[in-house]
CSV table of C-alpha atoms in Angstrom, one decimal:
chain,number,residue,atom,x,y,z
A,1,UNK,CA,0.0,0.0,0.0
A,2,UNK,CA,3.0,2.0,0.9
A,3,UNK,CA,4.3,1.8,-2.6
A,4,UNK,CA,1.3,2.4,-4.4
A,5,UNK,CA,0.4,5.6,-2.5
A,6,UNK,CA,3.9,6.7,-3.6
A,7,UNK,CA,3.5,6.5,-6.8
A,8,UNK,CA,0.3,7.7,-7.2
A,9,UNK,CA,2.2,11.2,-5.7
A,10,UNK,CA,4.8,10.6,-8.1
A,11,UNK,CA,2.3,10.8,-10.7
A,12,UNK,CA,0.3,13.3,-9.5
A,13,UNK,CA,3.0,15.6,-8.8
A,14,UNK,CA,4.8,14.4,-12.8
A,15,UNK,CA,1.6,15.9,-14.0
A,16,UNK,CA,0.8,18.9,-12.4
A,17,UNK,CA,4.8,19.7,-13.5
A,18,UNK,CA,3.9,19.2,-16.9
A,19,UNK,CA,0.7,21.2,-16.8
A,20,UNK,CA,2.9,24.4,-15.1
A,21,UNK,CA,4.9,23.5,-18.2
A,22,UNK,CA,2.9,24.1,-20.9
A,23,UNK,CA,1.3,27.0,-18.8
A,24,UNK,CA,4.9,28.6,-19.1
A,25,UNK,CA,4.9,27.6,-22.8
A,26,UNK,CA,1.4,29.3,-23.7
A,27,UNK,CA,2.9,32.3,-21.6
A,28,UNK,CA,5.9,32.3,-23.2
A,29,UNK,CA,3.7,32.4,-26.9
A,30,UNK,CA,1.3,34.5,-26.1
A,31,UNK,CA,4.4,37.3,-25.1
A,32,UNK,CA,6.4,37.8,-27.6
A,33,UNK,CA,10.3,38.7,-26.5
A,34,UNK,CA,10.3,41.2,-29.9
A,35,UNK,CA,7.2,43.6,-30.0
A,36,UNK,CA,5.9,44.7,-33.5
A,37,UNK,CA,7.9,46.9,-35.6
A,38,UNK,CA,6.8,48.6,-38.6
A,39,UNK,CA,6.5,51.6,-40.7
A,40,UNK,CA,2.4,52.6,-40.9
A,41,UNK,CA,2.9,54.0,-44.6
A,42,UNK,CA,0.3,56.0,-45.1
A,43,UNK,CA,-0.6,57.7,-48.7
A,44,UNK,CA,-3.6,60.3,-48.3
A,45,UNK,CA,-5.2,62.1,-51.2
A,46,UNK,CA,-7.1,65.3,-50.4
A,47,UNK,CA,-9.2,68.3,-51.5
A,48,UNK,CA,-9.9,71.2,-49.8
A,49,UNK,CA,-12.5,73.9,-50.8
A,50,UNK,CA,-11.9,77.3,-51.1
A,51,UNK,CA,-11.4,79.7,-47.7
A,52,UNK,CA,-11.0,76.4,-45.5
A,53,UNK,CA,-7.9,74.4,-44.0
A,54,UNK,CA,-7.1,70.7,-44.0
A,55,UNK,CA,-8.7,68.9,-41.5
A,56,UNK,CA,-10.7,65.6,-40.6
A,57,UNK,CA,-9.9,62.7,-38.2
A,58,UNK,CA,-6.5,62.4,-37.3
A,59,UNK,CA,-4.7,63.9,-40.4
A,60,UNK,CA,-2.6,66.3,-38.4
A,61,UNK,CA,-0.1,66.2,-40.4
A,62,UNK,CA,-2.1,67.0,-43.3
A,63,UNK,CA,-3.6,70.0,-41.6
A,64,UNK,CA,-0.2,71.2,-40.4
A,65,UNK,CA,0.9,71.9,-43.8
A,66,UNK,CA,-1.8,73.2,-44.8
A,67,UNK,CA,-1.8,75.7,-41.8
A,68,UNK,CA,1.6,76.7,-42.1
A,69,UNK,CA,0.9,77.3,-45.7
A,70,UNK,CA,-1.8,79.9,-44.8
A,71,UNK,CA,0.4,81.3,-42.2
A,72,UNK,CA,3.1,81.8,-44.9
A,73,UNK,CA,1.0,82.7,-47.8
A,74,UNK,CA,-2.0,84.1,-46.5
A,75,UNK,CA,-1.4,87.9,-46.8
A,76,UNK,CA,-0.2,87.4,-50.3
A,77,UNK,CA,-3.6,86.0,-51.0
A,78,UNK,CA,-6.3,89.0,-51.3
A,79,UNK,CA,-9.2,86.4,-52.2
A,80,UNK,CA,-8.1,84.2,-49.0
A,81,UNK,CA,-7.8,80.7,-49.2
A,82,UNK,CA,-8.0,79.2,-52.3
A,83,UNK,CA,-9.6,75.5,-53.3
A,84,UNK,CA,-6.4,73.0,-52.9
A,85,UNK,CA,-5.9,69.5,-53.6
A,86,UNK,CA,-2.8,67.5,-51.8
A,87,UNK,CA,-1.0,64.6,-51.7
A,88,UNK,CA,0.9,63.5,-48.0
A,89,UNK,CA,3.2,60.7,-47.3
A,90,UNK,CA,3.4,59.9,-43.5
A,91,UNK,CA,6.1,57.4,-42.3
A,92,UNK,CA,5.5,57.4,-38.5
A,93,UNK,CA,8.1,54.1,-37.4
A,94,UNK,CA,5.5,52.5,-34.9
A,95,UNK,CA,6.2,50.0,-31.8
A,96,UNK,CA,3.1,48.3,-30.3
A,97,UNK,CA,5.1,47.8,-27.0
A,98,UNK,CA,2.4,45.6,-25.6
A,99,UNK,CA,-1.1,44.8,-26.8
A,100,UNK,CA,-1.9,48.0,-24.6
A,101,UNK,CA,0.6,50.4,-25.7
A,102,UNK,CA,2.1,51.8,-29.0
A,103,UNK,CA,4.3,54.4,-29.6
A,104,UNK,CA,5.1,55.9,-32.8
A,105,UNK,CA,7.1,58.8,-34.6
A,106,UNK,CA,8.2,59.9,-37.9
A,107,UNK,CA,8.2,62.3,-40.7
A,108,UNK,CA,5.4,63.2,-43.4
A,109,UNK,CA,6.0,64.6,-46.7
A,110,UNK,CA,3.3,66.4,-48.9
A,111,UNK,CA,2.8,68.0,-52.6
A,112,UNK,CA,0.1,70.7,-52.8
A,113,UNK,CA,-1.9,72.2,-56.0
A,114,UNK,CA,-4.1,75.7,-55.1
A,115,UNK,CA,-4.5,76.2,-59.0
A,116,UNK,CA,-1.1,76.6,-60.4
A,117,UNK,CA,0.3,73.3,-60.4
A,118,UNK,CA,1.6,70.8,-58.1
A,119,UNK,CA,4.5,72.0,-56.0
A,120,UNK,CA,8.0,69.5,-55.4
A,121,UNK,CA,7.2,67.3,-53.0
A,122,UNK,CA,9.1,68.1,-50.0
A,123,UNK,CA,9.2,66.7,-46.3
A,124,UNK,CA,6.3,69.3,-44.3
A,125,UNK,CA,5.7,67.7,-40.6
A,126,UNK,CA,7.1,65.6,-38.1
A,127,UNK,CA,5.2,64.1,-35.5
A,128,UNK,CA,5.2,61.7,-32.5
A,129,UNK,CA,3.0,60.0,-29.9
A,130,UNK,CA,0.7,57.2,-27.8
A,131,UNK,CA,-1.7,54.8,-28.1
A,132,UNK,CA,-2.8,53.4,-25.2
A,133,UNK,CA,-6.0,51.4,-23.8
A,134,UNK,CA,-6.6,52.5,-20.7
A,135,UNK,CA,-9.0,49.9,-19.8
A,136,UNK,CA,-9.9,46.8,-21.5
A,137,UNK,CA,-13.1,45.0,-21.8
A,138,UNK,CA,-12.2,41.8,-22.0
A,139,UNK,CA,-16.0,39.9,-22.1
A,140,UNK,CA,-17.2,42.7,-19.3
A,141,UNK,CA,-19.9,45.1,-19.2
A,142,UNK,CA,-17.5,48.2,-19.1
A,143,UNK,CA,-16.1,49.0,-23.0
A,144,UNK,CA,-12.8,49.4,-23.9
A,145,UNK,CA,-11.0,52.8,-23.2
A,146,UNK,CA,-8.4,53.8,-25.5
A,147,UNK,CA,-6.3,57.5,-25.4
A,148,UNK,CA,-4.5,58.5,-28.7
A,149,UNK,CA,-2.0,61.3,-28.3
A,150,UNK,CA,-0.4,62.7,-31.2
A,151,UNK,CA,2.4,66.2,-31.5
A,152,UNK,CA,2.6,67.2,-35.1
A,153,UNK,CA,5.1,70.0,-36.0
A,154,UNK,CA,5.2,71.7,-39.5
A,155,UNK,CA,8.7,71.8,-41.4
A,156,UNK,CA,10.7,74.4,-41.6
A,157,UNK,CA,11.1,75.7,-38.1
A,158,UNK,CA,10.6,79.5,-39.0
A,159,UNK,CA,8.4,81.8,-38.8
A,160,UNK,CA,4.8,80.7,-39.6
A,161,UNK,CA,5.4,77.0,-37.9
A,162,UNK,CA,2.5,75.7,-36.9
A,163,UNK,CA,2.2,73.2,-33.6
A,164,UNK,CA,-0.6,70.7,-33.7
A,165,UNK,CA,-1.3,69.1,-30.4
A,166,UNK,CA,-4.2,66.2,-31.8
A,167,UNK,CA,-6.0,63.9,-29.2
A,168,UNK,CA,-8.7,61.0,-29.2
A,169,UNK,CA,-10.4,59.3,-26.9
A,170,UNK,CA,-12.5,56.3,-27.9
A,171,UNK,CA,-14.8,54.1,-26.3
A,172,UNK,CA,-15.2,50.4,-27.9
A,173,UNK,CA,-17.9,48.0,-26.7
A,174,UNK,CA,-17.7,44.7,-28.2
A,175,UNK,CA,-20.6,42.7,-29.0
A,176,UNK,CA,-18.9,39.2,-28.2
A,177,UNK,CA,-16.1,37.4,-27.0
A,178,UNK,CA,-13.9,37.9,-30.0
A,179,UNK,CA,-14.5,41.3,-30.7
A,180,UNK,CA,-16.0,40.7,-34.4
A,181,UNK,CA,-18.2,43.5,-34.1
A,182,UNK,CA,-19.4,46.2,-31.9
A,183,UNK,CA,-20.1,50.1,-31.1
A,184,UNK,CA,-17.8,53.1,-31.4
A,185,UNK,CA,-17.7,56.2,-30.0
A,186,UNK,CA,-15.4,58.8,-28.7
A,187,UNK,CA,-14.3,63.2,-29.4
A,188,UNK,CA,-11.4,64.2,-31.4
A,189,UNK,CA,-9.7,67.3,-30.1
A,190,UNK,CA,-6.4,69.6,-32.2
A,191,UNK,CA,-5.4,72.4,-30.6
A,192,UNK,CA,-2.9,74.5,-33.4
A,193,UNK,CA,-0.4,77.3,-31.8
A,194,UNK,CA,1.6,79.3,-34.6
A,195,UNK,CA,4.6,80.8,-34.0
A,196,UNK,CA,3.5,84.6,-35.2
A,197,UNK,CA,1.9,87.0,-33.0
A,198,UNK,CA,-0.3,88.0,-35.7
A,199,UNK,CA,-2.3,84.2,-36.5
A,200,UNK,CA,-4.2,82.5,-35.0
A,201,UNK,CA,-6.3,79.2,-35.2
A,202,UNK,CA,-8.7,77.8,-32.8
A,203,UNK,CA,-9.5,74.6,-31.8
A,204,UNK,CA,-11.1,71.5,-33.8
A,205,UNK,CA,-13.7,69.1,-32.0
A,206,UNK,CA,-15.4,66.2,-33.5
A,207,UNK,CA,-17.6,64.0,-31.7
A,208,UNK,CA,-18.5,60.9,-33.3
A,209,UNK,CA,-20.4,57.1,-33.4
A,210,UNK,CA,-19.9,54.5,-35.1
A,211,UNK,CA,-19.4,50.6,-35.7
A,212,UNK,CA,-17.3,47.3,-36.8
A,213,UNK,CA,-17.7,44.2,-38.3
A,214,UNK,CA,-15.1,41.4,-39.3
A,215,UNK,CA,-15.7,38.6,-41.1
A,216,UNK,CA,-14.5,35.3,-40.8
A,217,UNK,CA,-11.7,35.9,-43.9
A,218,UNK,CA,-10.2,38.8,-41.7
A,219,UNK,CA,-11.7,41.7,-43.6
A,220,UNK,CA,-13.1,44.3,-41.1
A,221,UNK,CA,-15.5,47.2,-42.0
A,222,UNK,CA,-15.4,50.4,-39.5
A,223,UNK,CA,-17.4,53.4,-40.2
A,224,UNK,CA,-17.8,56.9,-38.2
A,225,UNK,CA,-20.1,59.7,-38.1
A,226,UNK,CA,-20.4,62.8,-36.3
A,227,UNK,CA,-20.0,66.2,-36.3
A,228,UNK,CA,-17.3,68.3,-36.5
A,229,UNK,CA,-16.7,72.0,-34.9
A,230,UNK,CA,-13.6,74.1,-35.8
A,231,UNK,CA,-13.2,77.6,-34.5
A,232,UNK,CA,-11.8,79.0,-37.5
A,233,UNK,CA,-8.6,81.4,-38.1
A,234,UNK,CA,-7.6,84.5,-38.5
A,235,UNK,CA,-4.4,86.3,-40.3
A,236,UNK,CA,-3.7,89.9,-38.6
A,237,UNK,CA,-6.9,90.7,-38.0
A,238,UNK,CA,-9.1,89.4,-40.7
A,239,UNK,CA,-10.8,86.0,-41.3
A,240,UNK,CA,-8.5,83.2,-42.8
A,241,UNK,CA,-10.8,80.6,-42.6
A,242,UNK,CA,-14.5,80.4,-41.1
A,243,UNK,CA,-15.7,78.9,-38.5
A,244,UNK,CA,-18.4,75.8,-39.0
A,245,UNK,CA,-20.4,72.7,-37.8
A,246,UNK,CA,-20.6,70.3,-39.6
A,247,UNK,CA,-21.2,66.7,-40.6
A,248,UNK,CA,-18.3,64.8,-40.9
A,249,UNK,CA,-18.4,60.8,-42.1
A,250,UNK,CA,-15.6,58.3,-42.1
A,251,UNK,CA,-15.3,54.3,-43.8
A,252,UNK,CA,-12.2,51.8,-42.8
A,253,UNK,CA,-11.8,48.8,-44.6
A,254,UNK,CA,-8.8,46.7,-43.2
A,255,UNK,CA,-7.4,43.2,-44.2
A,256,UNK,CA,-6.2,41.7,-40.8
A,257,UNK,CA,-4.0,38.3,-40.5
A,258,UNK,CA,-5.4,36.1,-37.7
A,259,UNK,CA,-3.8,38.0,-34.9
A,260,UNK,CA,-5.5,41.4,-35.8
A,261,UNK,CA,-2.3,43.2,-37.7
A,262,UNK,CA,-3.5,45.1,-40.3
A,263,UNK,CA,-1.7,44.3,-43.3
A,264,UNK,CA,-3.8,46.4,-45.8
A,265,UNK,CA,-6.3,49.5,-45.5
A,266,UNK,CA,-8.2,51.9,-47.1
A,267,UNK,CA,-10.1,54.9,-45.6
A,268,UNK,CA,-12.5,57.3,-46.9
A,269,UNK,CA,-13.3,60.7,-45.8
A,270,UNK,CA,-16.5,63.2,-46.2
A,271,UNK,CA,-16.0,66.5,-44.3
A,272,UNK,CA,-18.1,69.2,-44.9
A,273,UNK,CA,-16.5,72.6,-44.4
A,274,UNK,CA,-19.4,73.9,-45.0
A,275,UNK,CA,-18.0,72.6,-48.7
A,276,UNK,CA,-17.6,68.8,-48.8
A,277,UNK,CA,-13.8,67.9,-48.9
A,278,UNK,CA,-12.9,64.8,-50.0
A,279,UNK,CA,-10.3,62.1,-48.9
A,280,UNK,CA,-8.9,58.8,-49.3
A,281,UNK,CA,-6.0,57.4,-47.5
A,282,UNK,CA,-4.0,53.7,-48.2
A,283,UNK,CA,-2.5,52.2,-45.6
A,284,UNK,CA,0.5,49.4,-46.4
A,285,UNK,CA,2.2,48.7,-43.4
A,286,UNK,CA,5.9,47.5,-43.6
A,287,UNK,CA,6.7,45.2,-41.3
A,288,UNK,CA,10.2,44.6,-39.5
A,289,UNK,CA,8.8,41.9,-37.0
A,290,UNK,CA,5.1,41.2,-37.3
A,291,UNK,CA,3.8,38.4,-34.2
């Protein structure tokens, strides 16, 4: 009887070993040692209607070339602003340091037509910032929380630089346990400071609701609509651009692998201004180490 109780233990205790081992091992899968490391190329195409800036969910670089050209330009300009069309590159080099927290930074490059022609495309912005969930939902009743904090700088650092401070705060509720599909909605807020003592523009708010779906073959459909407030701006002393409020409308369609990288993406963009302004961005992320 002795014996046998002692190697009952013996098996008992062989197993729960093994089961603490391939705990370790699912640990040790599910956390990668490398985190994801990739350039989020980003290729936007915009227009912009006359006596307006450049502006929309989260293109701050876009908008702060746009606003450093009307700082620069403006006074030169007797009928204001005129209709514009763009091209921007961004390359932000982004780390998802955890499946929390990302961090990203880079450099943005646009070319710009207001009517006589497309000018050489030159590097315009800079920018870096956080993505971070501050609370996850995980199956509960309380949606995921997620903070988006982005500093934009316009290139050359002269006079006329523009300073856009862009944040976003967005509240996800999933529908079930994978997260296939749910409800979005969260405010934008860009706060622009210009280095001249004679401009000024004021703040831009959009509030906005919205919804996802992904399908089983890892394509996933996002749309947002709201409405979107901007202050307007002024050039020493006279109106620059107008304020409004306005609807504002924007569609995501990403290809995802099976652990939710994006690997392809196209977004579309309505913003009236009070004009519509049209814009369509592709997203091809290159990947350096993709878990």
């Amino acid at each position: 009887m002795r014996a046998a109780t002692i190697g009952l233990l013996c098996l008992a205790t062989s197993a729960g070993a093994a089961r603490a081992t391939d705990a370790e091992d699912e640990d040790a899968r599910a956390k990668p040692a490398i985190p994801n490391i990739y350039l989020d190329l980003r290729t936007t195409y915009a227009t912009i209607p006359a006596g307006t800036l450049g502006l929309g969910f989260g293109n701050t670089s876009l908008s702060a070339a746009f606003e450093a050209l009307a700082t620069l330009h403006g006074v030169t300009l007797p009928n204001g602003l005129p209709a514009a069309k763009s091209i921007a590159v961004d390359l932000p080099l982004t780390v998802d340091v955890s499946d929390r927290v990302s961090l990203y930074g880079g450099v943005s490059g646009s070319s710009t037509d207001i009517g006589g022609g497309w000018s050489s495309f030159d590097i315009t912005s800079w920018n870096i910032g956080v993505q971070a969930d501050l609370y996850q939902q995980n199956g509960g009743k309380i949606p995921t929380i997620t903070l988006q904090s982005t500093l934009t700088q316009s290139v050359p650092n002269e006079q006329g630089m523009t300073n856009s401070f862009n944040h976003v705060l967005e509240f996800d509720y999933a529908l079930d346990e994978d997260e296939t599909r749910g409800w979005l909605a969260g405010v934008q807020y860009t706060n622009t400071d210009i280095a001249s003592q004679f401009a000024r523009i004021k703040p831009n708010t959009i509030l906005y609701a919205g919804g996802y779906y992904q399908w089983p073959s890892n394509w996933k459909f996002i749309g947002r609509l709201g409405v979107q407030s901007f202050g307007g701006a002024q050039l020493a002393g006279r109106p620059l651009a107008d304020a409004f409020t306005q609807p504002i409308l924007r569609l995501d369609l990403d290809r995802m692998d099976d652990n939710d990288n994006r690997l392809f993406g196209i977004t579309a963009q309505i913003a009236w201004m009070p004009k519509p302004s049209y814009q369509v961005t592709l997203r091809t992320p290159l990947y350096a180490v993709r878990n």
